[in-house]
Coordinates of C-alpha atoms and ligand atoms in Angstrom, one line a residue:
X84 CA 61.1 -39.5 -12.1
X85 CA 60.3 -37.6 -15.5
X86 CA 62.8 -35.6 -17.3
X87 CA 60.5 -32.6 -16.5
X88 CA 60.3 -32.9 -13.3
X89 CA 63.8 -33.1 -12.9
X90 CA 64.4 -29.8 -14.1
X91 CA 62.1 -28.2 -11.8
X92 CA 59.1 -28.7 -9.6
X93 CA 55.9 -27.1 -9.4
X94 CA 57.0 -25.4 -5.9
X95 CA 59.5 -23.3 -8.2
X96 CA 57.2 -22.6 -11.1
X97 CA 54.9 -21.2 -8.3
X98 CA 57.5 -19.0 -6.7
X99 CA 58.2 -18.1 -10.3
X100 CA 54.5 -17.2 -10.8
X101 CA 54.2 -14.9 -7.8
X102 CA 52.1 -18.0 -6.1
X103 CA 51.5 -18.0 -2.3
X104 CA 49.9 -20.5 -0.1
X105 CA 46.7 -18.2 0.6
X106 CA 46.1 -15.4 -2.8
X107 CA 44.0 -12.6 -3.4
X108 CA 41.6 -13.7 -6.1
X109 CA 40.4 -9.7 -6.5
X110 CA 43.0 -7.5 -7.9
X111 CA 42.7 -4.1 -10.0
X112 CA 46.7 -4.1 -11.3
X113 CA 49.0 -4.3 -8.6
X114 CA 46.5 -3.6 -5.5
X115 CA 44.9 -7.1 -4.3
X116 CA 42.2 -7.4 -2.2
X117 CA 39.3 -9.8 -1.4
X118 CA 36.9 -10.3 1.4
X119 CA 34.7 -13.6 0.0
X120 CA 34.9 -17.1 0.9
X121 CA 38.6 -19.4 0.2
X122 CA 38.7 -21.6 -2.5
X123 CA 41.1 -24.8 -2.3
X124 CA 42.8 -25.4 -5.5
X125 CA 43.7 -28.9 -5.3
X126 CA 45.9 -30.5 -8.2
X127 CA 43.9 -33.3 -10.3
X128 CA 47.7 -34.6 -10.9
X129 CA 48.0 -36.0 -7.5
X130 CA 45.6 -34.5 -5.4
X131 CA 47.8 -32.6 -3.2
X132 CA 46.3 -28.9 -2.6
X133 CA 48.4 -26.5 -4.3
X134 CA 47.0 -22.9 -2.8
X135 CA 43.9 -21.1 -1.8
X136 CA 42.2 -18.1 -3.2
X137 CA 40.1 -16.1 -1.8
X138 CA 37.0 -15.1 -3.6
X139 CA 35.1 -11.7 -4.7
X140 CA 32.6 -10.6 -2.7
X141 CA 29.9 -7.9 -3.9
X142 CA 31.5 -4.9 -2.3
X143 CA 34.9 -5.8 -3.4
X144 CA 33.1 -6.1 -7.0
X145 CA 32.6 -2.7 -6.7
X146 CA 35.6 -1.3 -6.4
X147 CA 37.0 -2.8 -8.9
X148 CA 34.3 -2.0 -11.9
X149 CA 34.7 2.2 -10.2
X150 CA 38.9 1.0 -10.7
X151 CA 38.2 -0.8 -14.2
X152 CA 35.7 2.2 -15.3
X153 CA 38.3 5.0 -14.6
X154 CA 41.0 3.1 -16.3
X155 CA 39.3 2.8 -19.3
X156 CA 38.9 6.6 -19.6
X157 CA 42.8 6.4 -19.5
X158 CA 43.5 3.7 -21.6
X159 CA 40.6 4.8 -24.6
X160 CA 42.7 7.9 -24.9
X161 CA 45.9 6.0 -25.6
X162 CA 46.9 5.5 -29.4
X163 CA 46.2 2.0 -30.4
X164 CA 49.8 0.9 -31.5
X165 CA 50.8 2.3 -28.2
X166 CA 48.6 0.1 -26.5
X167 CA 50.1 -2.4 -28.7
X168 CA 53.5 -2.0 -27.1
X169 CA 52.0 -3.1 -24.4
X170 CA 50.6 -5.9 -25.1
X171 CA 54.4 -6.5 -26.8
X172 CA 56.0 -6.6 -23.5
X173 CA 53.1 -8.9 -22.0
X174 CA 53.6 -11.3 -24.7
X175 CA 57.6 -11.3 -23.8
X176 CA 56.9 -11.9 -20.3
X177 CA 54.8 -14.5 -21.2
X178 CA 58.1 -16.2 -23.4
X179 CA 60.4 -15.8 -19.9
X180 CA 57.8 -17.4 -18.3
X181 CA 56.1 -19.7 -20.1
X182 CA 57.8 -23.0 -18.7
X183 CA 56.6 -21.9 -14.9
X184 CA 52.8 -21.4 -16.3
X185 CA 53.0 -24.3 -18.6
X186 CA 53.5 -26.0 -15.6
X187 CA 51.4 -24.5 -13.8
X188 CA 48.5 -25.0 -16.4
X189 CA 49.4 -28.9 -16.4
X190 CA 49.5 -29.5 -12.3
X191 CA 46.2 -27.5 -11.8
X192 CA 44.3 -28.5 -14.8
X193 CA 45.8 -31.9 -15.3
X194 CA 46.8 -31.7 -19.4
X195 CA 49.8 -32.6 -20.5
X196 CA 53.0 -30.9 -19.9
X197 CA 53.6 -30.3 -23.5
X198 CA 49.8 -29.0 -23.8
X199 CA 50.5 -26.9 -20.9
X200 CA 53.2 -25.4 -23.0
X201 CA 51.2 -25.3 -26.2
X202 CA 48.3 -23.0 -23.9
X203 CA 51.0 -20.5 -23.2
X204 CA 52.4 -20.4 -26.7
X205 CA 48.8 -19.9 -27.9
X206 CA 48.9 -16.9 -25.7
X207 CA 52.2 -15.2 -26.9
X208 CA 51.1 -16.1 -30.7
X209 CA 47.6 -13.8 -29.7
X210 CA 50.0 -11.6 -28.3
X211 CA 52.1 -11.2 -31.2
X212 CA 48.4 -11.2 -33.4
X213 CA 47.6 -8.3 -31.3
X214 CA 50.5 -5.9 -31.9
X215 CA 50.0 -6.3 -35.4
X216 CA 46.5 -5.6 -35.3
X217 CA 46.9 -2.5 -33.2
X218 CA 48.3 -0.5 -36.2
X219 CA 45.5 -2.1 -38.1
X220 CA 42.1 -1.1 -36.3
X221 CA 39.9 0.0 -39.3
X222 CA 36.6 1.0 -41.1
X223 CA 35.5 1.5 -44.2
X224 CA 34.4 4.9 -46.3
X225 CA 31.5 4.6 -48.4
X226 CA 30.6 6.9 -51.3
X227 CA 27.4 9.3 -50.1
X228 CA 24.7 9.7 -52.5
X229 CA 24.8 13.5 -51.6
X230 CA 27.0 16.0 -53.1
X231 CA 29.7 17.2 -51.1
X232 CA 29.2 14.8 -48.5
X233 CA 31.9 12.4 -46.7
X234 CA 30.6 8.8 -45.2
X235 CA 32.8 6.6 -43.5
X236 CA 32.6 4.1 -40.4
X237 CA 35.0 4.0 -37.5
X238 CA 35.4 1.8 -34.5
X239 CA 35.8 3.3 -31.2
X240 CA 37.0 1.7 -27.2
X241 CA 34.1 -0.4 -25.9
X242 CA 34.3 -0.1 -22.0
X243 CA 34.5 -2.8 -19.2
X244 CA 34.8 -5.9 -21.2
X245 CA 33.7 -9.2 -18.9
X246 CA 35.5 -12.7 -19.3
X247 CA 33.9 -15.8 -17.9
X248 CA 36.5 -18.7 -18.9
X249 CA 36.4 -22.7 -18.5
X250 CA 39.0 -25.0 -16.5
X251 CA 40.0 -26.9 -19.8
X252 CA 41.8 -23.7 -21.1
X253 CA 42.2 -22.2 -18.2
X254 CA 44.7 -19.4 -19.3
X255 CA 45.1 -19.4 -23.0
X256 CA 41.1 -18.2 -23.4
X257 CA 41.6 -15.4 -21.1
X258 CA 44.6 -14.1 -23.5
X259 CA 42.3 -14.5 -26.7
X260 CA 40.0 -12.4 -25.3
X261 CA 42.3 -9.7 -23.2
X262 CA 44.9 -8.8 -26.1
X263 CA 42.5 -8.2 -28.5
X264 CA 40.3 -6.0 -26.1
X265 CA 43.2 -4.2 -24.8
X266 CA 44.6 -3.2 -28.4
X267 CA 41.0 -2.2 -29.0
X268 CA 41.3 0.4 -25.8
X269 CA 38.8 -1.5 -23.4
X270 CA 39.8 -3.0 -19.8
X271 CA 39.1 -6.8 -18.8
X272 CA 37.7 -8.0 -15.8
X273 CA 38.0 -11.7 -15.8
X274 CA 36.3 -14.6 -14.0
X275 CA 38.4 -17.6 -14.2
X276 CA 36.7 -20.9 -13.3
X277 CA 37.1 -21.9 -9.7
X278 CA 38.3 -25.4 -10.6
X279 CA 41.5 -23.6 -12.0
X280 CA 41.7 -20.1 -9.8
X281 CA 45.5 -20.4 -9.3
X282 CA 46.2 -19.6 -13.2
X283 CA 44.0 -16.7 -12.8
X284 CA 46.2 -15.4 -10.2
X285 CA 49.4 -16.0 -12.0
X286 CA 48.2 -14.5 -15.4
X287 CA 47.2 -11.2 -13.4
X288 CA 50.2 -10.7 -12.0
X289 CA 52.1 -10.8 -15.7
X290 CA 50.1 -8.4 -16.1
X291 CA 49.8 -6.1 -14.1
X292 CA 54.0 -6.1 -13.6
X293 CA 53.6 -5.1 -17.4
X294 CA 51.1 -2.3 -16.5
X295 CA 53.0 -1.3 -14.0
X296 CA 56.0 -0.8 -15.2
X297 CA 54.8 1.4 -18.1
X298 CA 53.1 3.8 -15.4
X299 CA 49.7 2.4 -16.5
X300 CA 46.5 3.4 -14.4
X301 CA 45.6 0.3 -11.8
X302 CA 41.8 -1.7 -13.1
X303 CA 43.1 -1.9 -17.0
X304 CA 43.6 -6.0 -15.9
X305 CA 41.3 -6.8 -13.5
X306 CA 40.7 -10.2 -11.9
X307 CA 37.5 -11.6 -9.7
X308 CA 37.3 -14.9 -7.9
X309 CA 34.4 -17.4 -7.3
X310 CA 31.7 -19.6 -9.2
X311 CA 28.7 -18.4 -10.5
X312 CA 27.2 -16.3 -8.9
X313 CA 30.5 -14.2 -8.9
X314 CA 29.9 -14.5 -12.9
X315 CA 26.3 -13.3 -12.1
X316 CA 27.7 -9.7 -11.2
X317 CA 29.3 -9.6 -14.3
X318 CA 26.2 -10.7 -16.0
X319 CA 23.9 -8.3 -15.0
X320 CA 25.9 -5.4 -14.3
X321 CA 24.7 -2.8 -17.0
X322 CA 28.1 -1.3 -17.0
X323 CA 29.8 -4.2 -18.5
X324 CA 28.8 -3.9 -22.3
X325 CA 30.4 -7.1 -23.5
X326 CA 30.7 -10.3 -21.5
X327 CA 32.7 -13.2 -23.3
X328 CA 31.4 -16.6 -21.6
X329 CA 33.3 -19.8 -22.3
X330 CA 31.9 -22.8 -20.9
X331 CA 28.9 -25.5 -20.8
X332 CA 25.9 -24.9 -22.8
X333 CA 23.9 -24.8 -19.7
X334 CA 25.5 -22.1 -18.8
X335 CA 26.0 -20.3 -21.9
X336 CA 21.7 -20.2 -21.8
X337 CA 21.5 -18.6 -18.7
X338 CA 24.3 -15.8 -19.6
X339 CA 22.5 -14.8 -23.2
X340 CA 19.6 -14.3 -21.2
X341 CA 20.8 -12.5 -18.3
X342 CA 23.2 -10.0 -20.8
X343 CA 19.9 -9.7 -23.2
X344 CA 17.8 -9.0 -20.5
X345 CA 20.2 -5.8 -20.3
X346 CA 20.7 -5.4 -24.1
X347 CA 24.3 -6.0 -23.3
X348 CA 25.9 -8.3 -25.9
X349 CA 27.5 -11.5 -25.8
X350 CA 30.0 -13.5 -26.7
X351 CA 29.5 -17.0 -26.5
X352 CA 31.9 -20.1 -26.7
X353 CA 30.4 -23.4 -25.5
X354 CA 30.3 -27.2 -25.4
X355 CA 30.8 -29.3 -28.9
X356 CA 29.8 -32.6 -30.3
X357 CA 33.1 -32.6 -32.5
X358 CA 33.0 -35.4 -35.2
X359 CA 35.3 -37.0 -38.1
X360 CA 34.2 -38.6 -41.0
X361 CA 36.1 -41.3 -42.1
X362 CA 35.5 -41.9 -46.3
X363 CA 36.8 -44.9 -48.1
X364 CA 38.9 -42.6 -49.6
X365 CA 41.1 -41.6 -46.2
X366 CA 44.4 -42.0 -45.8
X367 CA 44.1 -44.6 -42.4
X368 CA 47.2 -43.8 -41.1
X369 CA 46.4 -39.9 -40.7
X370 CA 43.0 -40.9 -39.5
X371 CA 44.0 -43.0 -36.4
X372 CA 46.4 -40.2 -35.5
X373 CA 44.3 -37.4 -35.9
X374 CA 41.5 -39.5 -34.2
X375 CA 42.9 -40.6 -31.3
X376 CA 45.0 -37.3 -30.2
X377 CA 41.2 -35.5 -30.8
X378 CA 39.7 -38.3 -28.6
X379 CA 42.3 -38.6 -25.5
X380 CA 43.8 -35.1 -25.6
X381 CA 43.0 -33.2 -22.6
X382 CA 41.6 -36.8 -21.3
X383 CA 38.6 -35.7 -23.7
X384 CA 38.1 -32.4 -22.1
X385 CA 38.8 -30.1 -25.0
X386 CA 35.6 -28.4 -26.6
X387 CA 36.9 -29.3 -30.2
X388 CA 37.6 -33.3 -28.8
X389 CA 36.7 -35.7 -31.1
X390 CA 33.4 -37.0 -29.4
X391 CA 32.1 -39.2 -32.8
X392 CA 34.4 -41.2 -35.5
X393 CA 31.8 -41.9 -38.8
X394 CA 33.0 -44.1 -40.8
X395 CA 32.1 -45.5 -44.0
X396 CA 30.8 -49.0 -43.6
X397 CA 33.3 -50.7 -46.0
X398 CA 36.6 -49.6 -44.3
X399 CA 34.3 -49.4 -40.9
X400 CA 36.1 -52.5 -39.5
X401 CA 39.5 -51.6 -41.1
X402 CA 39.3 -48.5 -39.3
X403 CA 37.8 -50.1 -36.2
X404 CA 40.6 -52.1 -35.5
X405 CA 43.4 -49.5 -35.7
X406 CA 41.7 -47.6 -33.1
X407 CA 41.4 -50.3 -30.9
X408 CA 45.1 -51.1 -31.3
X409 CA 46.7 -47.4 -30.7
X410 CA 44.4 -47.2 -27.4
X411 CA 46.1 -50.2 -26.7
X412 CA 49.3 -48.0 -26.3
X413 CA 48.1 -45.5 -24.4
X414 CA 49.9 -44.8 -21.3
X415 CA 47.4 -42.8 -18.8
X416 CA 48.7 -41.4 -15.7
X417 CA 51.3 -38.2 -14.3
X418 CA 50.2 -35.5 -17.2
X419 CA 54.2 -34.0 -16.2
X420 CA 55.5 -37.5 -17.1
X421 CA 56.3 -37.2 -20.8
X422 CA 56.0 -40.3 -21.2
X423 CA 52.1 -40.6 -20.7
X424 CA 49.4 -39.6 -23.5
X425 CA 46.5 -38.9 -20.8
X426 CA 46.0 -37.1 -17.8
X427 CA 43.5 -37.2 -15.3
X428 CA 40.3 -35.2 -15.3
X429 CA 39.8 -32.0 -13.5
X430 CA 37.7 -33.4 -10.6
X431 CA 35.7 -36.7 -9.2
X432 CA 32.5 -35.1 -10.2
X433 CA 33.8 -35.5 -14.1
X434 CA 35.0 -39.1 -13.3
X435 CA 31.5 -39.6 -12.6
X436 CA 30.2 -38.3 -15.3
X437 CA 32.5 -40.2 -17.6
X438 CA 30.9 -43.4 -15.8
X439 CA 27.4 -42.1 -16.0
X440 CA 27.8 -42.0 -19.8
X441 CA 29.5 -45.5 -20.2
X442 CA 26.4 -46.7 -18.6
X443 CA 24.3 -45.1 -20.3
X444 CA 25.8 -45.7 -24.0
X445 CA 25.2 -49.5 -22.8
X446 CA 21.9 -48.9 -21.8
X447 CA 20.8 -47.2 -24.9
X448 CA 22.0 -50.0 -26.9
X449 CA 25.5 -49.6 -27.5
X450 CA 28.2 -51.7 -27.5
X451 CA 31.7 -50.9 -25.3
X452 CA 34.7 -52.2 -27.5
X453 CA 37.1 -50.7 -25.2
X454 CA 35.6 -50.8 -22.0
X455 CA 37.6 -48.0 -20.3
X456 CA 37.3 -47.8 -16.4
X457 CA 38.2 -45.7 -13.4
X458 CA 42.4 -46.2 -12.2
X459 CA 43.0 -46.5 -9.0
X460 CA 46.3 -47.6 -6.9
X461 CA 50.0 -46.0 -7.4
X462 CA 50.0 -42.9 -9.4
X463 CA 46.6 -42.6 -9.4
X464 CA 45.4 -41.7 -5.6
X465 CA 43.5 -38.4 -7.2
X466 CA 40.9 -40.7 -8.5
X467 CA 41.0 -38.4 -11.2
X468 CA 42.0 -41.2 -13.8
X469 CA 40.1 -42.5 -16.1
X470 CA 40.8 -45.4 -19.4
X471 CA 39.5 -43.8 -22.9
X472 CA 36.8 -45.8 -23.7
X473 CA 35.6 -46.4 -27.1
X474 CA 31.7 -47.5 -28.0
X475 CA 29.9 -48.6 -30.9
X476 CA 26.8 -46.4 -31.5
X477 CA 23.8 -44.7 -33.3
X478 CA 24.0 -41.0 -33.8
X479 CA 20.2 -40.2 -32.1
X480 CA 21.2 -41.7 -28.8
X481 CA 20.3 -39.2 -26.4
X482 CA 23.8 -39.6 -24.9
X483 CA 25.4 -39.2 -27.9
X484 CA 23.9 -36.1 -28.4
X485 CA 25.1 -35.0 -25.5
X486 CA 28.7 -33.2 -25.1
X487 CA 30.6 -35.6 -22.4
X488 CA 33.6 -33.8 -20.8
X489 CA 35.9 -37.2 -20.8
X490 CA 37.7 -39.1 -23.6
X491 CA 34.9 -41.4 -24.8
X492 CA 34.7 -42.0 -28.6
X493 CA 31.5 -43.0 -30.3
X494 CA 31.8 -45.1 -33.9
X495 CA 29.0 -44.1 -35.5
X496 CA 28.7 -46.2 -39.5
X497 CA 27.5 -44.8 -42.5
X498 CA 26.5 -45.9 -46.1
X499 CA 26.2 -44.7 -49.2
X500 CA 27.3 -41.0 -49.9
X501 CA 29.7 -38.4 -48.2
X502 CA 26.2 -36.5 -48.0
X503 CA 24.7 -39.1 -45.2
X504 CA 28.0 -38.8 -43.5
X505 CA 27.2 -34.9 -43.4
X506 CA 23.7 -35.8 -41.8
X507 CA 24.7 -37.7 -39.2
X508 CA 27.4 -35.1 -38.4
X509 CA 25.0 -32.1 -38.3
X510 CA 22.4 -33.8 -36.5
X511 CA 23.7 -32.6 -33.4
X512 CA 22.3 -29.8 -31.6
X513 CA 26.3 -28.3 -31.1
X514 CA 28.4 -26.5 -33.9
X515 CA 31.8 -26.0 -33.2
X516 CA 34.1 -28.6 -35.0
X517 CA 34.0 -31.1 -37.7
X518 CA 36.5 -32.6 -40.0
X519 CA 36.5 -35.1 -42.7
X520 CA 39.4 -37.8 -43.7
X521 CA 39.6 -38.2 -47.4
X522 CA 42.2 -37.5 -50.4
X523 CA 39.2 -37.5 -53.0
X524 CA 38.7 -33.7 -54.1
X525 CA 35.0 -33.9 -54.6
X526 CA 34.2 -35.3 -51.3
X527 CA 36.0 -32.9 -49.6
X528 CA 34.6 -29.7 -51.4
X529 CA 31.0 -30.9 -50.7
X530 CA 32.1 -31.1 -46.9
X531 CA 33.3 -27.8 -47.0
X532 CA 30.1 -26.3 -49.3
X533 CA 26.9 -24.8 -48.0
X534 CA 25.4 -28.0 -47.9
X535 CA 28.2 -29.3 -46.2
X536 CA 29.5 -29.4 -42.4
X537 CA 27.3 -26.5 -40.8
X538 CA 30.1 -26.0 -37.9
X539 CA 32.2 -23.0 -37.4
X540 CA 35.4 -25.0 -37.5
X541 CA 35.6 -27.7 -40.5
X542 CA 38.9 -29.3 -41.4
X543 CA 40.1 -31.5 -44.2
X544 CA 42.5 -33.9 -43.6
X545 CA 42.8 -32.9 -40.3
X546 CA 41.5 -33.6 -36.2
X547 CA 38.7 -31.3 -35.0
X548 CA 41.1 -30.0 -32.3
X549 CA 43.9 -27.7 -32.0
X550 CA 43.1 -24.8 -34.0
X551 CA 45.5 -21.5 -34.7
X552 CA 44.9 -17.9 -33.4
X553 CA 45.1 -16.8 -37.1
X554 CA 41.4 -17.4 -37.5
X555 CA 38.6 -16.9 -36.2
X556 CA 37.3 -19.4 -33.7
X557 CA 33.7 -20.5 -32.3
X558 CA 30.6 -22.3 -33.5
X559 CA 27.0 -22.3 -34.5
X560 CA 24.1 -23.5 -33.0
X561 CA 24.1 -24.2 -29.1
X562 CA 27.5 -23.7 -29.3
X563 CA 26.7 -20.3 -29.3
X564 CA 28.0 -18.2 -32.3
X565 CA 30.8 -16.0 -30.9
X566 CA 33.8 -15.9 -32.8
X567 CA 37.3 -15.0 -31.4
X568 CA 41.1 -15.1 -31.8
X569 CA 41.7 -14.1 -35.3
X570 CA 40.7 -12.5 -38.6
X571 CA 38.2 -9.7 -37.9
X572 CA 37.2 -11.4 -34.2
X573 CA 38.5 -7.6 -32.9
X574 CA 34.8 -5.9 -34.0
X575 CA 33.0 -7.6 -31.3
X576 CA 35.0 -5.6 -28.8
X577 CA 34.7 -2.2 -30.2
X578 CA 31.7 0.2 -30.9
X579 CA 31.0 0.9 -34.9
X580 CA 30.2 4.8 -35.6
X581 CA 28.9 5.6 -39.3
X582 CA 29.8 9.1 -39.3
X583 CA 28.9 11.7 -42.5
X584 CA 30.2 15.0 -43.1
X585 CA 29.2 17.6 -45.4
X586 CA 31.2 20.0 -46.3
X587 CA 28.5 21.9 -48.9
X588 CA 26.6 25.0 -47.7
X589 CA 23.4 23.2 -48.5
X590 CA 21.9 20.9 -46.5
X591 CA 20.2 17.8 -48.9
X592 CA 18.2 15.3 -47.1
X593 CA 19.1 11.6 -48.1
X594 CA 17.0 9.7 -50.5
X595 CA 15.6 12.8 -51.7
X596 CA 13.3 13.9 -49.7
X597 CA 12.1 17.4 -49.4
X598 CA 12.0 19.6 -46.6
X599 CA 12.0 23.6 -47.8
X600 CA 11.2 26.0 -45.3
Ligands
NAD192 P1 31.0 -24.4 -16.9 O1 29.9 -23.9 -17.8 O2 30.7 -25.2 -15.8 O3 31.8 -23.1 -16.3 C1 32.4 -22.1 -17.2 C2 32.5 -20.8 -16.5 O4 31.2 -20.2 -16.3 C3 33.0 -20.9 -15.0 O5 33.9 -19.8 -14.8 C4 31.8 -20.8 -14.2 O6 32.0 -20.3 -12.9 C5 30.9 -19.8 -15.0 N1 29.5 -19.9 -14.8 C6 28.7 -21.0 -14.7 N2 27.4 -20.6 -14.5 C7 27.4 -19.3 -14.6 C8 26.3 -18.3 -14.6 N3 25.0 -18.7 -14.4 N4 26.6 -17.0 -14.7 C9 27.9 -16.6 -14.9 N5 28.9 -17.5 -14.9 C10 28.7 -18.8 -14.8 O7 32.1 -25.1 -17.9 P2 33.4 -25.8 -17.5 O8 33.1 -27.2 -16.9 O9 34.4 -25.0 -16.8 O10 34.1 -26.0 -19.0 C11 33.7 -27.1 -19.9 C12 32.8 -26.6 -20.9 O11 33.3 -25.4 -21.6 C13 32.6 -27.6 -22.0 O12 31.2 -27.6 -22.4 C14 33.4 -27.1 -23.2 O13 33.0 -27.5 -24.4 C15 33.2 -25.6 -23.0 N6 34.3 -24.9 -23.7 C16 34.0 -24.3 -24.8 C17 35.0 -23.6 -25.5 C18 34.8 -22.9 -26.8 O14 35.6 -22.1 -27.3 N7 33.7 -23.2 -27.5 C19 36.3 -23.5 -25.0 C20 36.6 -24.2 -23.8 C21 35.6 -24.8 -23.1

C-alpha cells in the first residue's frame, strides 16, 4: 500500500469535503437543491463509483440566476478590499483542506496525487493573487483637451459571471476564474464538467461555509450540474454578461457563437497542439526532463501537454534515444501510489481515442518507436490505462494537427535554422504553448520575437506545461484568445466607464466644434 494511502483514504477526504453518497449538484450558498437527472461519478483510479450528483434542471436554473442576480446587487456594493477579505478566508480554508481535495481531485480525475495537490495550491496562490489585487482595482485619468475638464476611466461590478470548466483541471480553473470575479464584485455560477461533478460539489461547499459565515447573501457562489445542454442555459441566457468556457475547441465554437449571437462576451480557454523545439544548442538533460513530464503528465491530458518534440536533425537521434530510455522507466498505474509517473485517463471513451490516433499516426505514415498500448489485469480493472506512446512524424499529418487528449508524443525533425523550427511549430491551427530548448542567446530571442512562437505561452528553457498564476494565461488562434489568472486578466470581468467632468461654467464641445445658440 502507498504511503499516501496510508495516511488516509478517499472515504475520509470525502467526509472531510462534505461528500455524500447522493449530492445536490444545484446550490445558491448554503441552500441545495436539484430536480434533473443523477450523474454517477465513477473514479478512473479504480473504477469504483464514488457518488452521484444530481443535475440542474431548467426551473431549478431559474432560481438560482433570480438568487445569483440579487446577490450581486449586495455584493457590487461591498468595498473591494472587503471582498478581498473574503476571498482571504476562502483561500485559508482551502490550506486546511487542501490534502482532502488534493485527493479528491486525483481519485475522480485520475492525476497524480502530488498534481492533485499542485491544483489546490494553484488555487490558494489565485487566492492570495486576489487579495492583493482587491486594493488594486484601477483606471487611468487622461488629460482632456478642454479647459477645465476632468477625464478618467473606471471599472465597475460586471454581473452574473458564467464558468464552463474541463475534467483535466477540474477545480483549480474554477478558482482562476471565481477569485478574480469575486474581488471585482460579480457572482459565479459555475458548470463543472460532468466527468468530474464531485469536485464541483466540494469546492461550493468551501465556499459557501466562507460566505456564510461572514453573513454573505446566498447566489454570490453558485453551482449547476449536467453536460451541455446545462452549459447551453448559461450560454444563451442574456443575463449572464460573461461566460468563461474551458474546454475542446469543438466546443469553444459553438459557445462564441451562442454568447455572440447575444453580444455577450466570452472568454475562451481551449485545446493546444503544445510543442518543444529541441536546437543543437540544448542542454539534453533539461530537455528529456522537461519533455517527458510535458508528455506523460496528466497521462497527456493537460492543455499545455507536450503533443510535438522538433528536434534539430543533427542531435535528432541523440535526443531520440534519451526519450526512449526515460519512457522506459515509467511506472503507469494507482495515480495515489507515489511511486507511479502516470495515471489513467478520465474515461474509456479517451482510451479510445488514444488508440484511434495510434492508428491513425501509422496509417498516415508514421512510425511507432514506442508502441504504447492499453493495460489491463491487476491495478488496472478501470481500463482506464494506457502506455505513453511515442511516434516518428511529419508536422501536416492531419492527426498531428489534431489535439489528442492522451500522452502520445510526436518527433517531428528539422533542418537548417531556429526559423524552420518556428514554422513547423506555428503551423498548427492551436495557440496556447510553445517552448524552445537552447542556451544560445540569439536563438532564443528570435523564438521569443514577433516573428517568433505566435502562442500565448512561450518558454525558454522550459516544458510547455505548468504555468504560474502570476501571469496571464491563454492562447491564440483556435485556442481561443482569453486570457486569465494573472497580470491585468481582472478587466475582462469588470465593465470600463470613461467618465468626464467639467467643472467650467462653459460648456465646449470636443474637437472644436461649434454649436452657439
Ligand atoms: P469539453 O469541451 O468536452 O467540455 C468542457 C466543458 O464544456 C464541459 O463542462 C462540458 O459540459 C461543456 N460543454 C460542452 N459543450 C458545450 C456546449 N455546447 N455549450 C455549453 N457547454 C458545453 O472538454 P473536456 O474534455 O472536458 O476537456 C478537455 C479539453 O479542454 C481539451 O481540449 C483541453 O485542451 C481543454 N482545456 C483547455 C484549457 C486552457 O486553459 N486552454 C484548460 C483545460 C482544458
Amino acid at each position: 500500500m502507498s504511503k499516501i494511502a496510508i495516511e488516509f483514504g478517499i472515504d475520509q477526504a470525502l467526509e472531510a469535503l462534505g461528500i455524500q453518497n447522493i449530492n445536490n449538484g444545484t446550490s445558491t450558498g448554503t441552500e441545495n437543491f436539484s430536480s434533473g437527472e443523477i450523474i454517477e461519478s465513477y473514479s478512473p483510479v479504480d473504477g469504483a463509483l464514488i457518488g452521484k450528483v444530481k443535475t440542474t434542471s431548467k426551473g431549478d436554473y431559474e432560481k438560482v440566476m433570480v438568487t445569483a442576480t440579487e446577490a450581486f446587487k449586495i455584493w457590487r456594493a461591498k468595498p473591494a478590499p472587503q471582498r478581498g477579505e473574503i476571498v482571504r478566508q476562502f483561500g485559508n480554508r482551502l490550506r486546511e483542506l487542501k490534502a482532502p481535495l488534493g485527493k479528491l481531485v486525483s481519485y475522480e480525475m485520475g492525476k497524480s496525487y502530488q498534481e492533485g495537490l499542485g491544483e489546490v495550491q494553484e488555487m490558494i496562490d489565485i487566492c492570495d493573487f486576489a487579495v492583493g489585487l482587491s486594493r488594486q482595482l484601477h483606471g487611468l485619468t487622461m488629460h482632456s483637451e478642454r479647459p477645465g475638464h476632468r477625464m478618467y476611466e473606471q471599472y465597475h461590478s460586471l454581473g452574473v459571471v458564467g464558468i464552463i470548466s474541463a475534467f483535466n483541471f477540474p477545480v483549480a480553473v474554477w478558482s482562476w476564474n471565481t477569485a478574480l470575479a469575486w474581488i471585482c464584485g460579480d457572482v459565479c455560477v459555475w458548470k463543472p464538467s460532468e466527468k468530474t461533478p464531485l469536485c464541483g460539489v466540494a469546492c461550493q461547499n468551501i465556499a459557501a461555509e466562507v460566505f456564510k459565515a461572514n453573513g454573505l447573501p446566498e447566489g454570490i457562489s453558485c453551482l449547476i450540474n449536467g453536460d451541455y445542454k446545462v452549459g447551453e442555459f448559461m450560454t444563451q441566457d442574456g443575463r449572464i454578461p460573461l461566460v468563461s468556457a474551458t474546454g475542446s475547441i469543438r466546443m469553444g465554437k459553438i459557445v462564441a457563437q451562442a454568447v455572440a449571437a447575444r453580444l455577450g462576451k466570452s472568454l475562451l480557454e481551449l485545446g493546444g497542439n503544445n510543442a518543444i523545439i529541441v536546437t543543437p544548442n540544448a542542454d539534453i538533460k533539461m530537455t528529456v526532463i522537461g519533455a517527458v513530464f510535458g508528455a506523460v503528465g496528466t497521462a497527456g491530458q493537460r492543455c499545455t501537454s507536450t503533443r510535438r518534440l522538433i528536434i534539430h536533425e543533427s542531435i535528432y537521434d541523440q535526443v531520440k534515444d534519451a526519450i526512449v530510455a526515460a519512457y522506459e522507466q515509467l511506472r503507469i498505474g494507482n495515480p495515489l501510489d507515489e511511486n507511479n509517473h502516470v495515471g489513467p485517463l478520465i474515461d474509456t471513451d479517451a482510451v479510445a481515442m488514444y488508440k484511434a490516433a495510434l492508428e491513425k499516426v501509422v496509417a498516415e505514415g508514421g512510425k511507432l518507436i514506442v508502441a504504447g498500448g492499453v493495460l489491463g489485469g491487476e491495478g488496472y480493472e478501470s481500463g482506464c490505462y494506457v502506455k505513453p506512446a511515442i511516434a516518428e512524424a511529419e508536422n501536416h499529418f492531419e492527426i498531428v494537427q489534431h489535439e489528442t487528449f492522451a500522452p502520445v508524443l510526436y518527433l517531428l525533425k528539422y533542418s537548417g535554422e531556429v526559423e524552420n523550427a518556428i514554422a513547423i511549430q506555428n503551423g498548427v491551427v492551436q495557440g496556447l504553448s510553445s517552448a524552445i530548448m537552447t542556451n544560445n542567446l540569439r536563438e532564443a530571442e528570435r523564438f521569443l520575437s514577433v516573428a517568433g512562437s505566435d502562442c500565448g505561452i512561450a518558454n525558454v528553457n522550459i516544458g510547455t506545461s505548468g504555468a504560474e498564476i502570476g501571469g496571464a494565461f491563454g492562447g491564440e488562434k483556435e485556442t481561443g484568445g482569453g486570457r486569465e489568472s494573472g497580470s491585468d486578466a481582472w478587466k475582462i470581468y469588470m465593465r470600463r466607464q470613461t467618465n468626464t467632468i467639467n467643472y467650467t461654467t462653459e460648456l465646449p464641445l470636443a474637437q472644436g466644434i461649434k454649436f452657439d445658440l
